[in-house]
Amino acid sequence: MDFINIKESEKCTSCFKCVEQCFTKAIKIDKDKNIVEIDKGLCVNCGFCTSSCKANIPFIKTSYDEISVLLSGNKKVYLILDTLYQSDFDN
């Protein structure tokens, strides 16, 4: 499942902070076209790029709505998270 996505790539300032934080080298920035791309084959969804980008171009795709529906039911819900997955839940 792909958690890291790109939005509004054209707002990239080419600071390369996300590239510096990506230990798998999954992020590529084309300065001429001003495009940020993530190689899904290399990305491990650690989220380091999302916390380093001031323009919020790489972002974590959340499933809060789907999770809320599951948790509001009467059935048991099991959740498995990778230790590298950055997440926060208020409730």
JSON list of C-alpha atoms in Angstrom, two decimals:
[
{"chain": "A", "resi": 1, "resn": "MET", "atom": "CA", "xyz": [0.00, 0.00, 0.00]},
{"chain": "A", "resi": 2, "resn": "ASP", "atom": "CA", "xyz": [1.31, 3.46, -0.90]},
{"chain": "A", "resi": 3, "resn": "PHE", "atom": "CA", "xyz": [1.08, 5.92, 1.97]},
{"chain": "A", "resi": 4, "resn": "ILE", "atom": "CA", "xyz": [3.41, 8.63, 0.66]},
{"chain": "A", "resi": 5, "resn": "ASN", "atom": "CA", "xyz": [1.96, 10.69, -2.16]},
{"chain": "A", "resi": 6, "resn": "ILE", "atom": "CA", "xyz": [2.82, 13.91, -4.01]},
{"chain": "A", "resi": 7, "resn": "LYS", "atom": "CA", "xyz": [0.59, 16.97, -4.22]},
{"chain": "A", "resi": 8, "resn": "GLU", "atom": "CA", "xyz": [1.13, 20.32, -5.93]},
{"chain": "A", "resi": 9, "resn": "SER", "atom": "CA", "xyz": [4.55, 19.36, -7.24]},
{"chain": "A", "resi": 10, "resn": "GLU", "atom": "CA", "xyz": [4.81, 22.73, -9.01]},
{"chain": "A", "resi": 11, "resn": "LYS", "atom": "CA", "xyz": [5.20, 24.44, -5.60]},
{"chain": "A", "resi": 12, "resn": "CYS", "atom": "CA", "xyz": [8.53, 22.69, -5.05]},
{"chain": "A", "resi": 13, "resn": "THR", "atom": "CA", "xyz": [11.31, 25.15, -4.16]},
{"chain": "A", "resi": 14, "resn": "SER", "atom": "CA", "xyz": [14.05, 22.62, -5.03]},
{"chain": "A", "resi": 15, "resn": "CYS", "atom": "CA", "xyz": [15.50, 22.79, -1.51]},
{"chain": "A", "resi": 16, "resn": "PHE", "atom": "CA", "xyz": [16.18, 19.03, -1.73]},
{"chain": "A", "resi": 17, "resn": "LYS", "atom": "CA", "xyz": [15.41, 18.48, 1.99]},
{"chain": "A", "resi": 18, "resn": "CYS", "atom": "CA", "xyz": [13.13, 15.56, 1.13]},
{"chain": "A", "resi": 19, "resn": "VAL", "atom": "CA", "xyz": [15.83, 14.02, -1.07]},
{"chain": "A", "resi": 20, "resn": "GLU", "atom": "CA", "xyz": [18.39, 14.39, 1.74]},
{"chain": "A", "resi": 21, "resn": "GLN", "atom": "CA", "xyz": [16.07, 12.63, 4.20]},
{"chain": "A", "resi": 22, "resn": "CYS", "atom": "CA", "xyz": [15.23, 9.73, 1.88]},
{"chain": "A", "resi": 23, "resn": "PHE", "atom": "CA", "xyz": [17.61, 6.92, 2.80]},
{"chain": "A", "resi": 24, "resn": "THR", "atom": "CA", "xyz": [16.31, 4.71, -0.04]},
{"chain": "A", "resi": 25, "resn": "LYS", "atom": "CA", "xyz": [16.82, 7.46, -2.68]},
{"chain": "A", "resi": 26, "resn": "ALA", "atom": "CA", "xyz": [13.21, 7.10, -3.81]},
{"chain": "A", "resi": 27, "resn": "ILE", "atom": "CA", "xyz": [12.59, 10.83, -4.41]},
{"chain": "A", "resi": 28, "resn": "LYS", "atom": "CA", "xyz": [13.59, 12.53, -7.63]},
{"chain": "A", "resi": 29, "resn": "ILE", "atom": "CA", "xyz": [13.24, 16.24, -8.42]},
{"chain": "A", "resi": 30, "resn": "ASP", "atom": "CA", "xyz": [13.31, 17.43, -12.02]},
{"chain": "A", "resi": 31, "resn": "LYS", "atom": "CA", "xyz": [14.31, 21.09, -11.63]},
{"chain": "A", "resi": 32, "resn": "ASP", "atom": "CA", "xyz": [13.64, 21.91, -15.30]},
{"chain": "A", "resi": 33, "resn": "LYS", "atom": "CA", "xyz": [10.05, 20.64, -15.20]},
{"chain": "A", "resi": 34, "resn": "ASN", "atom": "CA", "xyz": [9.65, 21.41, -11.47]},
{"chain": "A", "resi": 35, "resn": "ILE", "atom": "CA", "xyz": [8.28, 17.92, -10.81]},
{"chain": "A", "resi": 36, "resn": "VAL", "atom": "CA", "xyz": [8.72, 15.80, -7.69]},
{"chain": "A", "resi": 37, "resn": "GLU", "atom": "CA", "xyz": [8.39, 12.05, -8.16]},
{"chain": "A", "resi": 38, "resn": "ILE", "atom": "CA", "xyz": [8.52, 9.09, -5.81]},
{"chain": "A", "resi": 39, "resn": "ASP", "atom": "CA", "xyz": [9.76, 5.73, -7.05]},
{"chain": "A", "resi": 40, "resn": "LYS", "atom": "CA", "xyz": [7.19, 3.43, -5.41]},
{"chain": "A", "resi": 41, "resn": "GLY", "atom": "CA", "xyz": [9.56, 0.51, -5.90]},
{"chain": "A", "resi": 42, "resn": "LEU", "atom": "CA", "xyz": [12.13, 2.14, -3.61]},
{"chain": "A", "resi": 43, "resn": "CYS", "atom": "CA", "xyz": [9.86, 4.01, -1.16]},
{"chain": "A", "resi": 44, "resn": "VAL", "atom": "CA", "xyz": [9.41, 2.26, 2.21]},
{"chain": "A", "resi": 45, "resn": "ASN", "atom": "CA", "xyz": [6.77, 4.76, 3.45]},
{"chain": "A", "resi": 46, "resn": "CYS", "atom": "CA", "xyz": [8.89, 5.91, 6.39]},
{"chain": "A", "resi": 47, "resn": "GLY", "atom": "CA", "xyz": [7.54, 9.49, 6.21]},
{"chain": "A", "resi": 48, "resn": "PHE", "atom": "CA", "xyz": [10.88, 11.26, 6.73]},
{"chain": "A", "resi": 49, "resn": "CYS", "atom": "CA", "xyz": [10.35, 13.24, 3.51]},
{"chain": "A", "resi": 50, "resn": "THR", "atom": "CA", "xyz": [6.97, 14.52, 4.72]},
{"chain": "A", "resi": 51, "resn": "SER", "atom": "CA", "xyz": [8.38, 15.98, 7.91]},
{"chain": "A", "resi": 52, "resn": "SER", "atom": "CA", "xyz": [11.29, 17.66, 6.12]},
{"chain": "A", "resi": 53, "resn": "CYS", "atom": "CA", "xyz": [9.36, 19.41, 3.31]},
{"chain": "A", "resi": 54, "resn": "LYS", "atom": "CA", "xyz": [8.25, 22.94, 4.24]},
{"chain": "A", "resi": 55, "resn": "ALA", "atom": "CA", "xyz": [5.97, 23.07, 1.16]},
{"chain": "A", "resi": 56, "resn": "ASN", "atom": "CA", "xyz": [4.19, 19.82, 2.24]},
{"chain": "A", "resi": 57, "resn": "ILE", "atom": "CA", "xyz": [4.58, 18.31, -1.21]},
{"chain": "A", "resi": 58, "resn": "PRO", "atom": "CA", "xyz": [5.19, 14.71, -0.12]},
{"chain": "A", "resi": 59, "resn": "PHE", "atom": "CA", "xyz": [2.35, 13.83, 2.25]},
{"chain": "A", "resi": 60, "resn": "ILE", "atom": "CA", "xyz": [1.06, 10.82, 4.13]},
{"chain": "A", "resi": 61, "resn": "LYS", "atom": "CA", "xyz": [-2.19, 9.53, 2.70]},
{"chain": "A", "resi": 62, "resn": "THR", "atom": "CA", "xyz": [-4.35, 8.84, 5.73]},
{"chain": "A", "resi": 63, "resn": "SER", "atom": "CA", "xyz": [-7.27, 6.51, 6.20]},
{"chain": "A", "resi": 64, "resn": "TYR", "atom": "CA", "xyz": [-8.84, 8.25, 9.19]},
{"chain": "A", "resi": 65, "resn": "ASP", "atom": "CA", "xyz": [-12.38, 8.01, 7.79]},
{"chain": "A", "resi": 66, "resn": "GLU", "atom": "CA", "xyz": [-12.09, 4.31, 7.03]},
{"chain": "A", "resi": 67, "resn": "ILE", "atom": "CA", "xyz": [-10.49, 3.62, 10.41]},
{"chain": "A", "resi": 68, "resn": "SER", "atom": "CA", "xyz": [-13.20, 5.57, 12.23]},
{"chain": "A", "resi": 69, "resn": "VAL", "atom": "CA", "xyz": [-15.91, 3.47, 10.58]},
{"chain": "A", "resi": 70, "resn": "LEU", "atom": "CA", "xyz": [-14.13, 0.25, 11.55]},
{"chain": "A", "resi": 71, "resn": "LEU", "atom": "CA", "xyz": [-13.61, 1.36, 15.16]},
{"chain": "A", "resi": 72, "resn": "SER", "atom": "CA", "xyz": [-17.21, 2.53, 15.57]},
{"chain": "A", "resi": 73, "resn": "GLY", "atom": "CA", "xyz": [-18.56, -0.96, 14.88]},
{"chain": "A", "resi": 74, "resn": "ASN", "atom": "CA", "xyz": [-19.04, -3.83, 17.31]},
{"chain": "A", "resi": 75, "resn": "LYS", "atom": "CA", "xyz": [-16.42, -6.10, 15.76]},
{"chain": "A", "resi": 76, "resn": "LYS", "atom": "CA", "xyz": [-12.85, -6.53, 16.95]},
{"chain": "A", "resi": 77, "resn": "VAL", "atom": "CA", "xyz": [-10.33, -4.56, 14.91]},
{"chain": "A", "resi": 78, "resn": "TYR", "atom": "CA", "xyz": [-6.67, -5.56, 14.61]},
{"chain": "A", "resi": 79, "resn": "LEU", "atom": "CA", "xyz": [-4.07, -3.06, 13.49]},
{"chain": "A", "resi": 80, "resn": "ILE", "atom": "CA", "xyz": [-0.52, -3.80, 12.44]},
{"chain": "A", "resi": 81, "resn": "LEU", "atom": "CA", "xyz": [1.86, -0.89, 11.85]},
{"chain": "A", "resi": 82, "resn": "ASP", "atom": "CA", "xyz": [5.45, -0.92, 10.72]},
{"chain": "A", "resi": 83, "resn": "THR", "atom": "CA", "xyz": [7.71, 0.65, 13.33]},
{"chain": "A", "resi": 84, "resn": "LEU", "atom": "CA", "xyz": [8.85, 3.22, 10.75]},
{"chain": "A", "resi": 85, "resn": "TYR", "atom": "CA", "xyz": [5.33, 4.38, 9.92]},
{"chain": "A", "resi": 86, "resn": "GLN", "atom": "CA", "xyz": [4.72, 7.84, 11.33]},
{"chain": "A", "resi": 87, "resn": "SER", "atom": "CA", "xyz": [1.18, 8.19, 12.57]},
{"chain": "A", "resi": 88, "resn": "ASP", "atom": "CA", "xyz": [-0.88, 10.10, 15.07]},
{"chain": "A", "resi": 89, "resn": "PHE", "atom": "CA", "xyz": [-4.39, 9.51, 16.28]},
{"chain": "A", "resi": 90, "resn": "ASP", "atom": "CA", "xyz": [-6.14, 11.98, 18.56]},
{"chain": "A", "resi": 91, "resn": "ASN", "atom": "CA", "xyz": [-8.59, 9.42, 19.95]}
]
